[in-house]
Coordinates of C-alpha atoms in Angstrom, one line a residue:
X28 CA 0.0 0.0 0.0
X29 CA 1.1 3.5 -0.7
X30 CA 1.9 5.9 2.2
X31 CA -1.1 8.0 3.2
X32 CA 0.6 11.1 1.8
X33 CA 0.8 9.5 -1.6
X34 CA -2.9 8.4 -1.4
X35 CA -3.8 12.0 -0.5
X36 CA -1.8 13.3 -3.5
X37 CA -3.7 11.0 -5.8
X38 CA -7.0 11.9 -4.3
X39 CA -6.2 15.6 -4.8
X40 CA -5.2 15.1 -8.4
X41 CA -8.3 13.2 -9.2
X42 CA -10.6 15.6 -7.3
X43 CA -9.0 18.5 -9.2
X44 CA -9.6 16.9 -12.5
X45 CA -13.2 16.1 -11.7
X46 CA -13.6 19.7 -10.5
X47 CA -12.4 21.0 -13.9
X48 CA -14.9 18.7 -15.6
X49 CA -17.7 20.1 -13.4
X50 CA -16.8 23.7 -14.1
X51 CA -16.1 23.6 -17.8
X52 CA -18.5 20.8 -18.7
X53 CA -21.5 22.3 -16.9
X54 CA -24.3 22.8 -19.5
X55 CA -26.1 26.1 -19.5
X56 CA -29.4 24.2 -19.3
X57 CA -28.4 21.9 -16.5
X58 CA -31.5 20.2 -14.9
X59 CA -32.4 17.5 -12.5
X60 CA -31.6 14.0 -13.8
X61 CA -33.3 12.1 -11.0
X62 CA -34.1 12.4 -7.3
X63 CA -33.3 10.1 -4.3
X64 CA -34.7 10.3 -0.8
X65 CA -37.1 13.2 -1.6
X66 CA -38.0 15.6 -4.5
X67 CA -35.3 18.0 -3.2
X68 CA -32.5 15.4 -3.0
X69 CA -31.4 15.7 -6.6
X70 CA -28.9 14.2 -9.0
X71 CA -27.7 15.9 -12.1
X72 CA -26.1 14.5 -15.2
X73 CA -22.8 16.0 -14.0
X74 CA -22.9 14.1 -10.7
X75 CA -22.8 10.8 -12.7
X76 CA -20.3 12.1 -15.2
X77 CA -17.9 13.2 -12.5
X78 CA -18.2 10.0 -10.6
X79 CA -17.5 8.0 -13.8
X80 CA -14.3 10.0 -14.3
X81 CA -13.2 9.5 -10.7
X82 CA -13.8 5.7 -10.9
X83 CA -11.9 5.5 -14.2
X84 CA -8.9 7.3 -12.7
X85 CA -8.8 5.2 -9.6
X86 CA -9.1 2.0 -11.6
X87 CA -6.2 3.1 -13.8
X88 CA -4.0 4.1 -11.0
X89 CA -4.9 1.4 -8.4
X90 CA -6.9 -1.4 -10.1
X91 CA -7.1 -3.5 -6.9
X92 CA -8.9 -0.9 -4.8
X93 CA -12.5 -0.8 -3.9
X94 CA -14.7 2.3 -4.5
X95 CA -17.8 3.4 -2.7
X96 CA -19.5 6.3 -4.5
X97 CA -22.7 8.3 -3.8
X98 CA -24.1 7.7 -7.2
X99 CA -22.6 4.4 -8.3
X100 CA -22.6 2.4 -5.0
X101 CA -20.0 0.0 -4.0
X102 CA -17.3 -1.7 -6.2
X103 CA -15.3 -4.5 -4.6
X104 CA -11.6 -4.6 -4.4
X105 CA -8.8 -6.9 -3.2
X106 CA -6.2 -4.5 -1.6
X107 CA -8.0 -3.4 1.6
X108 CA -8.1 0.2 0.3
X109 CA -11.5 1.8 -0.4
X110 CA -12.1 5.2 -2.1
X111 CA -15.1 7.0 -0.7
X112 CA -16.4 9.4 -3.3
X113 CA -18.9 12.2 -3.4
X114 CA -18.6 13.6 -7.0
X115 CA -20.5 16.8 -6.0
X116 CA -21.1 17.5 -2.4
X117 CA -23.6 20.3 -2.5
X118 CA -25.5 19.3 -5.6
X119 CA -28.3 21.8 -5.0
X120 CA -25.7 24.6 -4.9
X121 CA -24.2 23.3 -8.1
X122 CA -27.6 23.1 -9.8
X123 CA -28.3 26.8 -8.9
X124 CA -24.7 27.8 -9.8
X125 CA -23.8 28.8 -6.3
X126 CA -20.1 28.3 -5.7
X127 CA -20.2 26.3 -2.4
X128 CA -19.9 22.8 -3.7
X129 CA -17.0 20.4 -3.8
X130 CA -15.6 17.1 -5.0
X131 CA -14.8 14.9 -2.0
X132 CA -12.6 11.8 -2.1
X133 CA -11.6 10.0 1.1
X134 CA -9.4 6.9 1.3
X135 CA -9.9 4.1 3.8
X136 CA -7.5 1.3 4.6
X137 CA -9.1 -1.6 6.4
X138 CA -12.0 0.7 7.4
X139 CA -9.9 3.6 8.7
X140 CA -9.8 6.8 6.8
X141 CA -6.1 7.7 6.2
X142 CA -6.2 10.3 3.4
X143 CA -8.6 12.7 1.7
X144 CA -9.0 15.6 -0.6
X145 CA -11.8 18.2 -1.0
X146 CA -11.7 20.3 -4.1
X147 CA -13.8 23.4 -4.4
X148 CA -13.0 24.8 -7.8
X149 CA -15.4 27.7 -7.8
X150 CA -13.8 28.8 -4.6
X151 CA -10.3 28.2 -5.8
X152 CA -9.5 25.9 -2.9
X153 CA -8.2 22.4 -2.5
X154 CA -8.0 20.8 0.9
X155 CA -5.9 17.7 1.7
X156 CA -5.0 15.7 4.7
X157 CA -3.5 12.4 5.6
X158 CA -3.3 10.5 8.9
X159 CA -0.5 12.0 11.0
X160 CA 0.4 14.5 8.3
X161 CA -1.7 17.5 9.1
X162 CA -4.3 19.4 7.0
X163 CA -3.6 21.7 4.1
X164 CA -5.3 24.2 1.8
X165 CA -3.7 25.1 -1.4
X166 CA -0.3 24.0 0.0
X167 CA -0.7 25.9 3.3
X168 CA -1.0 24.1 6.5
X169 CA -4.2 24.9 8.3
X170 CA -5.5 24.6 11.9
X171 CA -8.8 25.1 13.8
X172 CA -9.5 28.3 15.7
X173 CA -8.7 28.6 19.3
X174 CA -11.5 27.8 21.7
X175 CA -13.9 30.7 22.0
X176 CA -16.5 29.5 24.5
X177 CA -20.0 28.6 23.3
X178 CA -21.3 32.2 23.3
X179 CA -18.5 33.2 20.9
X180 CA -18.8 30.2 18.6
X181 CA -19.8 30.6 14.9
X182 CA -21.5 27.3 14.2
X183 CA -22.2 25.7 10.8
X184 CA -24.9 23.1 10.2
X185 CA -26.9 21.5 7.5
X186 CA -30.4 20.1 7.0
X187 CA -31.8 16.9 5.7
X188 CA -34.1 16.3 2.7
X189 CA -37.1 14.8 4.5
X190 CA -39.7 17.4 5.7
X191 CA -40.1 15.8 9.1
X192 CA -36.4 15.8 9.8
X193 CA -36.1 19.4 8.5
X194 CA -38.8 20.5 10.9
X195 CA -37.0 18.9 13.8
X196 CA -33.7 20.4 12.7
X197 CA -35.2 23.9 12.5
X198 CA -36.4 23.5 16.1
X199 CA -32.9 22.5 17.2
X200 CA -31.4 25.6 15.5
X201 CA -34.0 27.8 17.1
X202 CA -32.9 26.5 20.5
X203 CA -29.2 26.8 19.8
X204 CA -29.2 30.2 18.2
X205 CA -29.5 32.3 21.4
X206 CA -26.5 30.4 22.9
X207 CA -23.9 30.9 20.2
X208 CA -22.5 33.8 18.1
X209 CA -24.4 32.8 15.0
X210 CA -25.4 30.0 12.7
X211 CA -24.1 29.4 9.1
X212 CA -25.6 27.0 6.5
X213 CA -23.5 26.7 3.3
X214 CA -25.0 23.6 1.8
X215 CA -22.0 21.2 1.7
X216 CA -21.0 19.0 4.6
X217 CA -17.5 18.5 3.2
X218 CA -16.9 22.2 2.9
X219 CA -18.4 22.8 6.4
X220 CA -15.8 20.3 7.8
X221 CA -13.0 22.1 5.9
X222 CA -14.3 25.4 7.2
X223 CA -13.8 24.0 10.8
X224 CA -10.3 22.9 9.7
X225 CA -9.2 26.3 8.4
X226 CA -10.8 28.3 11.2
X227 CA -13.6 29.9 9.2
X228 CA -16.2 28.5 11.6
X229 CA -15.7 27.3 15.2
X230 CA -17.9 24.2 14.9
X231 CA -20.1 22.1 12.6
X232 CA -22.9 19.7 13.4
X233 CA -25.4 17.8 11.3
X234 CA -27.7 14.8 11.6
X235 CA -28.1 12.7 8.4
X236 CA -24.7 12.9 6.7
X237 CA -23.5 9.8 4.7
X238 CA -20.0 8.4 4.8
X239 CA -19.1 10.0 1.5
X240 CA -20.2 13.4 2.9
X241 CA -17.8 13.3 5.8
X242 CA -15.0 10.9 4.9
X243 CA -12.4 13.3 3.5
X244 CA -13.6 16.4 5.3
X245 CA -13.8 14.6 8.6
X246 CA -10.1 13.5 8.3
X247 CA -9.0 17.0 7.2
X248 CA -10.8 18.6 10.2
X249 CA -9.3 16.0 12.6
X250 CA -5.8 16.5 11.2
X251 CA -6.3 20.3 11.7
X252 CA -6.9 19.7 15.4
X253 CA -10.7 19.3 15.6
X254 CA -12.5 16.6 17.6
X255 CA -14.8 14.9 15.1
X256 CA -17.3 12.5 16.6
X257 CA -20.9 11.8 17.3
X258 CA -22.7 12.0 20.7
X259 CA -21.8 10.3 23.9
X260 CA -18.5 8.9 22.7
X261 CA -19.8 7.5 19.4
X262 CA -18.1 7.8 16.1
X263 CA -19.3 10.4 13.6
X264 CA -22.2 8.8 11.7
X265 CA -25.5 9.4 10.0
X266 CA -27.0 9.8 13.5
X267 CA -24.7 12.8 14.3
X268 CA -21.5 14.4 13.1
X269 CA -20.0 17.1 15.3
X270 CA -16.6 18.8 14.7
X271 CA -15.0 21.5 16.8
X272 CA -11.9 22.3 18.8
X273 CA -11.8 20.2 22.0
X274 CA -13.3 22.6 24.5
X275 CA -15.9 24.0 22.1
X276 CA -16.8 20.4 21.1
X277 CA -17.6 19.5 24.7
X278 CA -19.8 22.6 25.3
X279 CA -21.6 22.3 22.0
X280 CA -22.1 18.6 22.5
X281 CA -23.9 19.0 25.8
X282 CA -26.2 21.7 24.5
X283 CA -27.1 19.7 21.4
X284 CA -27.7 16.5 23.4
X285 CA -30.0 18.6 25.6
X286 CA -31.9 19.9 22.5
X287 CA -32.2 16.3 21.1
X288 CA -30.3 17.1 17.9
X289 CA -29.8 13.4 17.2
X290 CA -33.5 12.7 17.2
X291 CA -36.2 13.2 14.5
X292 CA -39.1 13.1 17.0
X293 CA -40.1 15.7 19.6

């Protein structure tokens, strides 16, 4: 197996190429190709085109590796290495031609994420990280912000696609808002995690993320000094993903548990 830094380099190269395709190949009349969990959970023709490119490049460079992609599902491998791919994290932003979307590629070895890249071409930024090697943006090492206390924390979050979950998430945000500096909602989990990593926000939380949403960004945030986990000592998961510097993590964790942020019911 390649060293994690080499896997991160390859992930970055492939993510950048996919990003160029998505910028320069985006048709002027781009529309919704299909929907998934709800009418607002959309897939465009460019999601599938970008994932095909990514899969082809991985197969060429590392033919024994497995791939798990948001659009194409799982593809078995024999090496113990799995590439976790979100060809467009923030598809609704991409559909509306908003710049906050990214290509996210994480690399797992025997189930442990060891490398990742998040390319945001419309923002001119590429984030990379590898296990034990730190986190980087455009070649510059990045780190989380110093602890600010909960009242001074700028907190990013996201919302699900199902109406009932969105209703509950709105109530959680309403309960949290008076206790923090402010809330931000950009529309891309991968970029929210990278925003924690580079200090643009103090924290990020979301219920409902999938592994391809958080694989690369979660590693990058952790390598930048963030605690990335779920509630009550669990790993980050679909149930809850929370990322922040250590002290902010603990304070925000307790408030979100109190508000029931990992539940869909009242």
